[in-house]
Structures are given as C-alpha cells and as structure tokens.
mmCIF file of N, CA and C and ligand atoms in Angstrom:
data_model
loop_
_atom_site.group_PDB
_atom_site.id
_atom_site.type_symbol
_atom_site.label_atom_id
_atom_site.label_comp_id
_atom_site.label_asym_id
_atom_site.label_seq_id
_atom_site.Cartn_x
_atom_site.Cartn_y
_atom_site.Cartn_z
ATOM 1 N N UNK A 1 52.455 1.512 53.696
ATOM 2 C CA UNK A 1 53.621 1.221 54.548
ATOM 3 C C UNK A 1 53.184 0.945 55.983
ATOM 4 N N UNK A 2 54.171 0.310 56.993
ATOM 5 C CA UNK A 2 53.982 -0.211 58.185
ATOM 6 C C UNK A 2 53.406 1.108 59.082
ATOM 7 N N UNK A 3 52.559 1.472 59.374
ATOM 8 C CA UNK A 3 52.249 2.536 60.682
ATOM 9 C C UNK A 3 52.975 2.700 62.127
ATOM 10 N N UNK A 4 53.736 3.636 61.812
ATOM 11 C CA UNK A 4 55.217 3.914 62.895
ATOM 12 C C UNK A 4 54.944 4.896 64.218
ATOM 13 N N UNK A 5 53.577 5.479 64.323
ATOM 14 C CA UNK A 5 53.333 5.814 65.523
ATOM 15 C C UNK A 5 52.068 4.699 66.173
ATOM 16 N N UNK A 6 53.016 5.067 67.614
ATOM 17 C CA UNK A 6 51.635 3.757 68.380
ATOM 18 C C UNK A 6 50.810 4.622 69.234
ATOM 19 N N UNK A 7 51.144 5.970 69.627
ATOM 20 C CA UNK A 7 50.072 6.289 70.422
ATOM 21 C C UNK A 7 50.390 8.270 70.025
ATOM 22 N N UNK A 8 49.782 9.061 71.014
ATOM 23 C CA UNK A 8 50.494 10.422 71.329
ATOM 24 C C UNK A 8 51.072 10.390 72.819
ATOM 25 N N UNK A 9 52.201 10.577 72.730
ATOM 26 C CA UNK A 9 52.740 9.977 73.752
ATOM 27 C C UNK A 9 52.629 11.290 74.816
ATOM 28 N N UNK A 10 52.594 12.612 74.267
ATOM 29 C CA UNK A 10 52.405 13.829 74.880
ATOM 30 C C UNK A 10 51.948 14.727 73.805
ATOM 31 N N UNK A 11 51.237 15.956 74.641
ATOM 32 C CA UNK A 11 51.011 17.322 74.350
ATOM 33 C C UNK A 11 52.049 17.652 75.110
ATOM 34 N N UNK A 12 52.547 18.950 74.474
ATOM 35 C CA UNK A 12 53.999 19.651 75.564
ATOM 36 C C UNK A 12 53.424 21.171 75.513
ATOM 37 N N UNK A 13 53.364 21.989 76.754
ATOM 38 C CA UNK A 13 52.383 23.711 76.430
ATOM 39 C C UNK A 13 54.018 24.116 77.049
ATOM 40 N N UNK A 14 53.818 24.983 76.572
ATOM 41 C CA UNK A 14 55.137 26.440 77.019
ATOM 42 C C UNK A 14 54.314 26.940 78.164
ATOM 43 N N UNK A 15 54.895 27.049 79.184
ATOM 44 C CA UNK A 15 54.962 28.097 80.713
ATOM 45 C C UNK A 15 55.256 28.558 81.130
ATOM 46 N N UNK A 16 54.777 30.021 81.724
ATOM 47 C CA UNK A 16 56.465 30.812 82.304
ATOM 48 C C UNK A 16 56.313 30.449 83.650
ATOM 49 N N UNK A 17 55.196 29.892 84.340
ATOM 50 C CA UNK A 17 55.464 29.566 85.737
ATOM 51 C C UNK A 17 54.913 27.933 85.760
ATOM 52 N N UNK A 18 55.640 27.024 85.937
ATOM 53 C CA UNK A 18 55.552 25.354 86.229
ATOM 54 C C UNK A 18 54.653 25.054 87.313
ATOM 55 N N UNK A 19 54.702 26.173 88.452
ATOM 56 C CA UNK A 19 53.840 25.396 89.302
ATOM 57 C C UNK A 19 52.589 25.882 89.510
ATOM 58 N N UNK A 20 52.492 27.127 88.519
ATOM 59 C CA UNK A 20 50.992 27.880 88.482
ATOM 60 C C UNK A 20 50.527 26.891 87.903
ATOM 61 N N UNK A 21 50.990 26.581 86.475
ATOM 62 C CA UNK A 21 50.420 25.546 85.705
ATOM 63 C C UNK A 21 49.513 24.249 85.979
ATOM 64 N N UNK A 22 50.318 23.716 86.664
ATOM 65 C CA UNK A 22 50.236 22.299 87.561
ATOM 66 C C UNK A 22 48.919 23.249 88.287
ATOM 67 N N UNK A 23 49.437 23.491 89.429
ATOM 68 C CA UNK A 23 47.765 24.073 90.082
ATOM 69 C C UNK A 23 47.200 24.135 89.435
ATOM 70 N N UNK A 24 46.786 24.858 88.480
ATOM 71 C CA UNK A 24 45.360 25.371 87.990
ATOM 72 C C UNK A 24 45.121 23.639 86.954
ATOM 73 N N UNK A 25 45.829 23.399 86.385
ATOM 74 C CA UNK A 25 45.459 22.066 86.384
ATOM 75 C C UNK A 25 44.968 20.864 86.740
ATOM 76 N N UNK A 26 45.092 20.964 88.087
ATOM 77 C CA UNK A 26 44.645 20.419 89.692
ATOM 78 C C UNK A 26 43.466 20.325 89.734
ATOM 79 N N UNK A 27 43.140 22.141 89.945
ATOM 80 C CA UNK A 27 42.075 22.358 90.359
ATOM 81 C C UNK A 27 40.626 22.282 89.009
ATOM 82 N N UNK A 28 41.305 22.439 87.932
ATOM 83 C CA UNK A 28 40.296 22.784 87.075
ATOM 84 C C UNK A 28 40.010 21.090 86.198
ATOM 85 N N UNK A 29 40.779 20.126 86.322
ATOM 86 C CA UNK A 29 40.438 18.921 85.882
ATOM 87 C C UNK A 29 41.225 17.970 86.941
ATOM 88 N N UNK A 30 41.368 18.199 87.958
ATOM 89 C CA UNK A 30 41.930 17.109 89.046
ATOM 90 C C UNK A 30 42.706 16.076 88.580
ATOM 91 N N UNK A 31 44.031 17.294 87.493
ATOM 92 C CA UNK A 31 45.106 16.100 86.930
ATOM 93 C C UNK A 31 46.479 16.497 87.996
ATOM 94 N N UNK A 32 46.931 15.283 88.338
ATOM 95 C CA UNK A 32 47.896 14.792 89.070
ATOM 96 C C UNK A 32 49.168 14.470 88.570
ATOM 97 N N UNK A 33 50.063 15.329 88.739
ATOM 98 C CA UNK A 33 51.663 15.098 88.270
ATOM 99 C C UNK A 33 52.417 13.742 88.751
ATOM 100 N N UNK A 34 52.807 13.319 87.821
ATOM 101 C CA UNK A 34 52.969 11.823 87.511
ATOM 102 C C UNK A 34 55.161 12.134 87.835
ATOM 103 N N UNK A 35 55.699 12.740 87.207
ATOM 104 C CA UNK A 35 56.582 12.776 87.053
ATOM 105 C C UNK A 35 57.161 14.313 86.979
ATOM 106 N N UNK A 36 58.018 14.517 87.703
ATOM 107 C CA UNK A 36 58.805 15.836 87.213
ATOM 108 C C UNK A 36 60.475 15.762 86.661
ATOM 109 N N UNK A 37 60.749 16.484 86.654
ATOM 110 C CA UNK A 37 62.271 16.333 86.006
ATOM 111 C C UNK A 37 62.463 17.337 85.508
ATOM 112 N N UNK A 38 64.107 17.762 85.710
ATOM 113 C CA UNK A 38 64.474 19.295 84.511
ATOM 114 C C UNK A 38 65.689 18.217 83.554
ATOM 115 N N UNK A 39 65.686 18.766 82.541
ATOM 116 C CA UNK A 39 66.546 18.424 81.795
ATOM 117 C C UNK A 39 67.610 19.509 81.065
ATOM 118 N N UNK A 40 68.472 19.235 81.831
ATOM 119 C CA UNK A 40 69.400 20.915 81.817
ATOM 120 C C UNK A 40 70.063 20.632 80.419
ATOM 121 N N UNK A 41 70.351 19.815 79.631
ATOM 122 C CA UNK A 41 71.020 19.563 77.959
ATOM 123 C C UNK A 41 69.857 20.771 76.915
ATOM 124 N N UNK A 42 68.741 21.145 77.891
ATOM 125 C CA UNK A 42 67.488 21.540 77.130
ATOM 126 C C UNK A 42 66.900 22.579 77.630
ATOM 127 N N UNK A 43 67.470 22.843 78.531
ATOM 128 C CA UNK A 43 67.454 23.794 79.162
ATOM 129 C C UNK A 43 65.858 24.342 80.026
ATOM 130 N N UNK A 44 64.954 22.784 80.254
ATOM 131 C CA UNK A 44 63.953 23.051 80.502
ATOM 132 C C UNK A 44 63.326 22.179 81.926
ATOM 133 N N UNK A 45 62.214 22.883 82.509
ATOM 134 C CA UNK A 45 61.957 21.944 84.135
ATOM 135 C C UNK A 45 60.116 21.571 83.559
ATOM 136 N N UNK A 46 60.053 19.969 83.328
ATOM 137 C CA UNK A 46 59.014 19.804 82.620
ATOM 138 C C UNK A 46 58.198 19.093 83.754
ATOM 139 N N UNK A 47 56.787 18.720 84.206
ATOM 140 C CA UNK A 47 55.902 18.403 84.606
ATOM 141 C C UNK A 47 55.359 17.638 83.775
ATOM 142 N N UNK A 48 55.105 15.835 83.914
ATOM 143 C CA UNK A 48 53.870 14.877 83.442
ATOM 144 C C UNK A 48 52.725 14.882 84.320
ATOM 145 N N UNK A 49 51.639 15.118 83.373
ATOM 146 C CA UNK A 49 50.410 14.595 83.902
ATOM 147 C C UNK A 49 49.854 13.598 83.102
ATOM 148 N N UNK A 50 49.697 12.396 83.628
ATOM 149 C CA UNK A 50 49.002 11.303 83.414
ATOM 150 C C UNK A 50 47.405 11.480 82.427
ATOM 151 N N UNK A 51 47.181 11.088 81.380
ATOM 152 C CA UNK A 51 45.755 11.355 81.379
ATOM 153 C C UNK A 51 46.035 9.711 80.274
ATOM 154 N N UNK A 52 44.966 8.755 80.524
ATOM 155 C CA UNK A 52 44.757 7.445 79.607
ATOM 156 C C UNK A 52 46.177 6.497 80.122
ATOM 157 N N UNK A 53 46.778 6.861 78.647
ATOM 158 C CA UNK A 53 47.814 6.199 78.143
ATOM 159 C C UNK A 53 49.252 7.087 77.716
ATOM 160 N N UNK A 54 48.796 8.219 77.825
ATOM 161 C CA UNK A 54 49.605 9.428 76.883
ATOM 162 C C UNK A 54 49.501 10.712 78.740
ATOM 163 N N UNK A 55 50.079 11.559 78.010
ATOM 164 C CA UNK A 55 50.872 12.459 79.297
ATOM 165 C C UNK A 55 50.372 14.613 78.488
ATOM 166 N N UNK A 56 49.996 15.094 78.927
ATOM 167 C CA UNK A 56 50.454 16.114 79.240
ATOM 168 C C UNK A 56 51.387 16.574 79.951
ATOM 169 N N UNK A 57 52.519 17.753 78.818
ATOM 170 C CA UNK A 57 53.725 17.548 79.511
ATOM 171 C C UNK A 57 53.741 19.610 79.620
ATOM 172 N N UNK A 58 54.306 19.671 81.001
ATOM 173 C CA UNK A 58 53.907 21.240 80.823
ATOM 174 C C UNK A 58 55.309 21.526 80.832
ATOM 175 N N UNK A 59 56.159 22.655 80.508
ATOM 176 C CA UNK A 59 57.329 22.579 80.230
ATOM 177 C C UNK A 59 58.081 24.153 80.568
ATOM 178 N N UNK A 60 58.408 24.461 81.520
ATOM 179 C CA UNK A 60 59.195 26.210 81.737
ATOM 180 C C UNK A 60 60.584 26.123 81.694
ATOM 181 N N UNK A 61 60.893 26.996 80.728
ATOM 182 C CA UNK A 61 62.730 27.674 80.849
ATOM 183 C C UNK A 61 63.356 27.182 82.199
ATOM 184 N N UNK A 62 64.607 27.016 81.640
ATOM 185 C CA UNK A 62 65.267 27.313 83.274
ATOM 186 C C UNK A 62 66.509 28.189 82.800
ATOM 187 N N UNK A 63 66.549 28.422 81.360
ATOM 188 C CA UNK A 63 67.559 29.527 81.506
ATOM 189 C C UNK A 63 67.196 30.200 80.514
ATOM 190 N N UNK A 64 67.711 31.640 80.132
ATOM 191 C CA UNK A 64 67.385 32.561 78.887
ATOM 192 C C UNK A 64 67.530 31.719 77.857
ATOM 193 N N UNK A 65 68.627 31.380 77.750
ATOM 194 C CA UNK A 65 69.071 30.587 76.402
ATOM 195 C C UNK A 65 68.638 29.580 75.592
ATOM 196 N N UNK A 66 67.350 28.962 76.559
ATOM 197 C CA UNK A 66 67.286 27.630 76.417
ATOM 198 C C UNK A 66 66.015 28.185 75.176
ATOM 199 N N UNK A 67 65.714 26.961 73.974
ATOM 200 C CA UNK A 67 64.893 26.894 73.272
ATOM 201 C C UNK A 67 63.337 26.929 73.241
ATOM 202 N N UNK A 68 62.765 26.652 75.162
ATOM 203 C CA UNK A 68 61.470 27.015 75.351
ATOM 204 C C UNK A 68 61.269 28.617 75.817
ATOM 205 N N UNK A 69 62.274 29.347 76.135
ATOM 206 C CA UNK A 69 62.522 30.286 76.487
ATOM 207 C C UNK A 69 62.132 31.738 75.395
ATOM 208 N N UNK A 70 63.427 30.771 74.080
ATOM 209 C CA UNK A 70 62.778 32.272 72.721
ATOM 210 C C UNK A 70 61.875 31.292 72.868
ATOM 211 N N UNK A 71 61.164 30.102 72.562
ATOM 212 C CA UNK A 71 59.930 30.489 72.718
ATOM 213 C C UNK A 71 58.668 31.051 72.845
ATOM 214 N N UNK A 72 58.896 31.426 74.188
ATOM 215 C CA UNK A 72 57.970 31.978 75.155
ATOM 216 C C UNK A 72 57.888 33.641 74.653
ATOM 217 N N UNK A 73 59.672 34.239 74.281
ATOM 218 C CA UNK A 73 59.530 35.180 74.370
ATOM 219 C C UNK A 73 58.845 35.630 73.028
ATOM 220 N N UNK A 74 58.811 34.434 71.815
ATOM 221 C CA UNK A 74 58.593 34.957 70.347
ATOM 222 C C UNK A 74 56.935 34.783 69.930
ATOM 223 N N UNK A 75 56.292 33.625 70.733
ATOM 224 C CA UNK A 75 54.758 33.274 70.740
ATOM 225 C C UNK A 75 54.447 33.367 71.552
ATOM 226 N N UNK A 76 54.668 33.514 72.903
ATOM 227 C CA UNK A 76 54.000 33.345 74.614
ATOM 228 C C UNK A 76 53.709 31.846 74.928
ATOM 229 N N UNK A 77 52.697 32.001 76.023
ATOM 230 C CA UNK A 77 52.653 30.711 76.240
ATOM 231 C C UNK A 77 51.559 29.974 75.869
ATOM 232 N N UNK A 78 51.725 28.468 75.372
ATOM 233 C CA UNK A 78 50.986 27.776 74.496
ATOM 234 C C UNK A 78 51.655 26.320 74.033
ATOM 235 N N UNK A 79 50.643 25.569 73.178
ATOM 236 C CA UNK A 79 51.220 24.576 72.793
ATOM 237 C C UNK A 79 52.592 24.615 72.028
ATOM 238 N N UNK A 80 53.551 23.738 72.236
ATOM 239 C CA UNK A 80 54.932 23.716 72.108
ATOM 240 C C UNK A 80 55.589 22.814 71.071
ATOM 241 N N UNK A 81 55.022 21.513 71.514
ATOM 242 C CA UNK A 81 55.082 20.578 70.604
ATOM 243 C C UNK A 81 54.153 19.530 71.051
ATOM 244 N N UNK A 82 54.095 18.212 70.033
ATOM 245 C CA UNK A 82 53.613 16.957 70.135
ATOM 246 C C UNK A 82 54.037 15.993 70.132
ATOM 247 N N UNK A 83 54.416 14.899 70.967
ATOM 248 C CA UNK A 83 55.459 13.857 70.989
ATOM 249 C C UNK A 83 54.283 12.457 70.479
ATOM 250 N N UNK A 84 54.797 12.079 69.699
ATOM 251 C CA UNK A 84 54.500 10.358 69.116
ATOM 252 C C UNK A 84 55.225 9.470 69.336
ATOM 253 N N UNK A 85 54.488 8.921 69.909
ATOM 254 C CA UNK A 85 54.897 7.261 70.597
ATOM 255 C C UNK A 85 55.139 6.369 69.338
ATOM 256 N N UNK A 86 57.027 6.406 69.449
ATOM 257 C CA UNK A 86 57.120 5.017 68.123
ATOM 258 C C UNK A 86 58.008 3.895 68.881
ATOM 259 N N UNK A 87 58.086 2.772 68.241
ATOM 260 C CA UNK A 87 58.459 1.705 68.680
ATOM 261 C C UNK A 87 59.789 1.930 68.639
ATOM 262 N N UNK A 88 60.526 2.200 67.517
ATOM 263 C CA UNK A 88 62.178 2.548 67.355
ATOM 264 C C UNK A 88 62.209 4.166 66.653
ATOM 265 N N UNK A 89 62.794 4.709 67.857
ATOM 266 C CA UNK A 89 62.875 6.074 67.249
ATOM 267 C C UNK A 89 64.091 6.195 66.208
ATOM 268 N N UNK A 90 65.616 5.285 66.062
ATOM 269 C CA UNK A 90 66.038 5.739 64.876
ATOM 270 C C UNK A 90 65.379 5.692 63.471
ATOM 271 N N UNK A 91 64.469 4.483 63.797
ATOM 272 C CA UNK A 91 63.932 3.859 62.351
ATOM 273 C C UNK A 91 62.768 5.122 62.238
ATOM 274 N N UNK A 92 62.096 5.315 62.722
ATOM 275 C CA UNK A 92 61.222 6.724 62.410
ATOM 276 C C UNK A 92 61.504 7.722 61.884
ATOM 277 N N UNK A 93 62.901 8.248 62.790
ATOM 278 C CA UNK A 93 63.285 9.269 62.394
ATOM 279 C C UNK A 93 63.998 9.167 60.838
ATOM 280 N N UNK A 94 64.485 7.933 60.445
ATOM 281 C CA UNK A 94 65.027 7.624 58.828
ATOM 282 C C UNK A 94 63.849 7.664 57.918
ATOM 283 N N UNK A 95 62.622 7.462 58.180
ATOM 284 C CA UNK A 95 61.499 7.420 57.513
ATOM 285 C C UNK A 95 61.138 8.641 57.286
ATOM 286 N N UNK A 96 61.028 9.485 58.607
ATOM 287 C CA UNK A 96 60.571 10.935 58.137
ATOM 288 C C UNK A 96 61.930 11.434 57.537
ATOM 289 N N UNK A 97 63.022 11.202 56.970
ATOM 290 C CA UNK A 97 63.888 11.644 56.105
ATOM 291 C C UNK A 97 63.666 11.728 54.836
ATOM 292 N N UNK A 98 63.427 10.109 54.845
ATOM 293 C CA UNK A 98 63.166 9.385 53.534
ATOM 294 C C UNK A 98 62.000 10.008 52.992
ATOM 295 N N UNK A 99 61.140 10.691 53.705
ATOM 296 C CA UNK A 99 59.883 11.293 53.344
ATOM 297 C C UNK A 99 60.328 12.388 52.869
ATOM 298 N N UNK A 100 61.408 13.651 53.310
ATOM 299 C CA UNK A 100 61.906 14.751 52.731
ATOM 300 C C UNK A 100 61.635 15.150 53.809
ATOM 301 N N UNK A 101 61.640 14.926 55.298
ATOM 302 C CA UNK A 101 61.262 16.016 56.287
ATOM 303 C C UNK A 101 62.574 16.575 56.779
ATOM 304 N N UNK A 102 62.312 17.580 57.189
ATOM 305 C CA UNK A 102 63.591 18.121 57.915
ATOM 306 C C UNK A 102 63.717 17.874 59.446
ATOM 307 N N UNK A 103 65.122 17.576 59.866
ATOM 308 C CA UNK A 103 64.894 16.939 61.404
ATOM 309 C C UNK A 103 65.919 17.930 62.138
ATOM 310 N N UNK A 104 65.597 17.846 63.873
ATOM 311 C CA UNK A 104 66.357 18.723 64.524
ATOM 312 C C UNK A 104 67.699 18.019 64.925
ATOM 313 N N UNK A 105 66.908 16.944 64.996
ATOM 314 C CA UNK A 105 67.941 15.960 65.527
ATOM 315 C C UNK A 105 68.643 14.765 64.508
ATOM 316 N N UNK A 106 69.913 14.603 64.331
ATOM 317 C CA UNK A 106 70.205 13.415 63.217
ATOM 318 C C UNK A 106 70.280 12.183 64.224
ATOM 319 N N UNK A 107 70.144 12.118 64.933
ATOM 320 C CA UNK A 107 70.208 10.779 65.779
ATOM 321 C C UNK A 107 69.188 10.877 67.125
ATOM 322 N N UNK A 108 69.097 9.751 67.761
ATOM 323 C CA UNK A 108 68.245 9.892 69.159
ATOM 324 C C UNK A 108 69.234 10.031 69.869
ATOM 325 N N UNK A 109 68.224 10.683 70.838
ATOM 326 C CA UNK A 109 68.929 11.351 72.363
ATOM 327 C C UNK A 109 68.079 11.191 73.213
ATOM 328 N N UNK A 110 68.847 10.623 74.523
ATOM 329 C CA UNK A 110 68.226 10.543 75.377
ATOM 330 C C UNK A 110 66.961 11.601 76.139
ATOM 331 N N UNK A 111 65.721 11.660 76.322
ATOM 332 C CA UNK A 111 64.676 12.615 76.918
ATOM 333 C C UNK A 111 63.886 12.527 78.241
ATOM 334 N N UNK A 112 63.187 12.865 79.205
ATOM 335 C CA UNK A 112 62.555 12.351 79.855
ATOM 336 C C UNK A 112 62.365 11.133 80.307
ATOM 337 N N UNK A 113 62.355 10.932 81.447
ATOM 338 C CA UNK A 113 61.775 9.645 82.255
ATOM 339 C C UNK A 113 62.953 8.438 81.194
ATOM 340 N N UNK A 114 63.930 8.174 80.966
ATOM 341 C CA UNK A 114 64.327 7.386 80.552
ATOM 342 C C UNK A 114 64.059 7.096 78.594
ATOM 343 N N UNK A 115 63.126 7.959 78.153
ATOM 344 C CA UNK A 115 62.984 7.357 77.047
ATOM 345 C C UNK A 115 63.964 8.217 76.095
ATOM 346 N N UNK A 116 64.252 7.772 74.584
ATOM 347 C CA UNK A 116 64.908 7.553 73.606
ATOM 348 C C UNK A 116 63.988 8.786 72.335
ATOM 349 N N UNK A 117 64.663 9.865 72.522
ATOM 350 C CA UNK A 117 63.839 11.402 71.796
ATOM 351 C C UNK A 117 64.409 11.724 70.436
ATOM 352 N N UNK A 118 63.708 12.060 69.151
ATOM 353 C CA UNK A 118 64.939 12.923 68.050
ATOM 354 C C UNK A 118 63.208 13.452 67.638
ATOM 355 N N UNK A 119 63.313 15.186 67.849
ATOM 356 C CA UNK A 119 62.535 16.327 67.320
ATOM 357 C C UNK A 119 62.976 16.679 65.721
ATOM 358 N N UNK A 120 61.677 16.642 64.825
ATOM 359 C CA UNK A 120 61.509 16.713 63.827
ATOM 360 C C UNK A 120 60.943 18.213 63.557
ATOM 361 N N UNK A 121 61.625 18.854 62.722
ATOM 362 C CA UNK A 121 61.503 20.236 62.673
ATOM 363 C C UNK A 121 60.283 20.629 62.238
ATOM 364 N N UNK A 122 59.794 21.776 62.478
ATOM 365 C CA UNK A 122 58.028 22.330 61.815
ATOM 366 C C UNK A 122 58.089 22.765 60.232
ATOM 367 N N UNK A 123 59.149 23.328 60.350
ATOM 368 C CA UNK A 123 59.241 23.363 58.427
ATOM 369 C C UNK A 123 58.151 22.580 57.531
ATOM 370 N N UNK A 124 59.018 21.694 57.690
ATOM 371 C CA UNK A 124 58.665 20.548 56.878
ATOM 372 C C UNK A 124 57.203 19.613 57.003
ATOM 373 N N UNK A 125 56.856 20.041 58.482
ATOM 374 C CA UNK A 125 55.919 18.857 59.356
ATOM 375 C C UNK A 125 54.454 19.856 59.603
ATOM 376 N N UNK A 126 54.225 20.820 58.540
ATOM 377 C CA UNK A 126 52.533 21.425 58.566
ATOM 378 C C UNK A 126 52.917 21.996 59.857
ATOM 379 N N UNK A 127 53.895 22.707 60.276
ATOM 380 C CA UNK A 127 53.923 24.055 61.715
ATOM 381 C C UNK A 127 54.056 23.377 62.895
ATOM 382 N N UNK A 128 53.816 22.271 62.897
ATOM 383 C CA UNK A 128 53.966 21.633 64.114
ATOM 384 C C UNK A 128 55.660 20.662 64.664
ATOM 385 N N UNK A 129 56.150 21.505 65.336
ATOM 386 C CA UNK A 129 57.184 20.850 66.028
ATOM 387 C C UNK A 129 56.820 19.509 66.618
ATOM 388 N N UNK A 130 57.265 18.216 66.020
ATOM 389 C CA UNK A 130 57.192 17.036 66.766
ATOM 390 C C UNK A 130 58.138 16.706 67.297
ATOM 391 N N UNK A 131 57.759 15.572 68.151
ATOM 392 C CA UNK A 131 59.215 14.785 68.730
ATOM 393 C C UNK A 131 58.586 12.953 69.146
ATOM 394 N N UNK A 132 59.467 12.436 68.153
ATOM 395 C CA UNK A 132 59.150 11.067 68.072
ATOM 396 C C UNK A 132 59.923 10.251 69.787
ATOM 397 N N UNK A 133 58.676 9.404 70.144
ATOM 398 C CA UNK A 133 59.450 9.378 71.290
ATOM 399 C C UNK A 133 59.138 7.918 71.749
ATOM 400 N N UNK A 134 60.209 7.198 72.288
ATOM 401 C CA UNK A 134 60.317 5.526 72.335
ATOM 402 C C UNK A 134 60.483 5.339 73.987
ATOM 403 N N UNK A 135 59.932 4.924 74.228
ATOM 404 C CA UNK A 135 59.774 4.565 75.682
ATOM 405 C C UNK A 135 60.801 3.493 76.056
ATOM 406 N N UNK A 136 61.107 3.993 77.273
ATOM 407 C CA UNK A 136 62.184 2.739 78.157
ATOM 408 C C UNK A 136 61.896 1.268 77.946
ATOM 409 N N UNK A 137 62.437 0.417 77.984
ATOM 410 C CA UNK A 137 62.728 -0.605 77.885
ATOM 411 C C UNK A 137 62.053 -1.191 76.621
HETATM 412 CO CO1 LIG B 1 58.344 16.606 74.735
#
C-alpha cells in the first residue's frame, strides 16, 4: 500500500517545568525554541525546537485536569508521544481504522502552529501514543 507517513514530525517529552526544560536544552545541545504556544482545548503550554526537518516538542500542564498532567502524575516525566508527518490526516486516520487501530480522535482537529491533528490511541499502536499530524497549507 501507498506509504502515509512523510517524516516524524515531532518527539513530544512530558514536563513539569517548560522553561527548565528549554534551558537545559540550550545549554546541553544549543537547541533553540522555534515556536511556543499553549493550547488551552488540551490543556497544555508546549515549546518547538527545531532540529532537521522535524521538531522536538516539550510539553507542561497548565491545569490538573488536563491529559499531560495524569500523565505526569501516573509515569513522571518523559516521552509522551510521537507525531507523524502525513499528507492528509483524515485519510490516515481511516487507514489506521481500517487496520483495527483504536483512535482518540474520530476526526481531525485543529493542533499547534496551524496544523490539522487526530491522536491514535496506544492500545492498539505497540504502547506508543501517536498523533498523525498534517501541516498548514
Ligand atoms: Co504533539
């Protein structure tokens, strides 16, 4: 079949402090935050760092409730998820259906920096929380 991811579009780590993170990031590989943004639907204040083509994305709570939050409180802090760069995220996300995967999301939703997001549950996906992700324009 056609190959539906084009790149890794991110690593995403759980943090309880955003701007410790970023520093020691700074200092220990002289990576430079590209983009910030909170996304309050998600309840989270995420940091891009640029590396190639693809982003490290560091990611802290902004409220108890929010989903990086149990998180944090159920594994600590660590890798979170992995976002894949696809060309059309509905058509992906129907594929990993059609495959038997289980999804978080039944449709795309808007995510970061403008692009087009639907998270595919770990169940189904070998432990790893993904999130298929289609870039602006
Ligand atoms: Co993400």
């Amino acid at each position: 079949m056609e190959q539906l991811l084009t790149e890794i579009d991110h690593v995403a780590i759980a943090v309880h402090d955003l701007d410790a993170a970023i520093s020691w990031y700074e200092r220990a590989f002289g990576a430079t935050v590209e983009h910030r943004e909170t996304v309050e639907s998600d309840g989270v204040a995420e940091a891009l760092l640029r590396v190639a083509d693809s982003y490290i994305q560091l990611l802290m709570p902004t409220r108890e409730d929010s989903p990086v939050a149990k998180y944090l409180e159920r594994k600590g802090e660590g890798l979170h998820h992995v976002g894949y760069r696809v060309d059309d995220c509905a058509k992906a996300l129907e594929s990993v259906k059609a495959a038997g995967g289980r999804v978080i999301d039944e449709a795309p939703r808007p995510g970061s920096r403008g692009t087009m997001v639907a998270f595919v549950h770990p169940k189904t996906s070998f432990g790893t929380l993904i999130e298929l992700v289609q870039e602006p324009g």
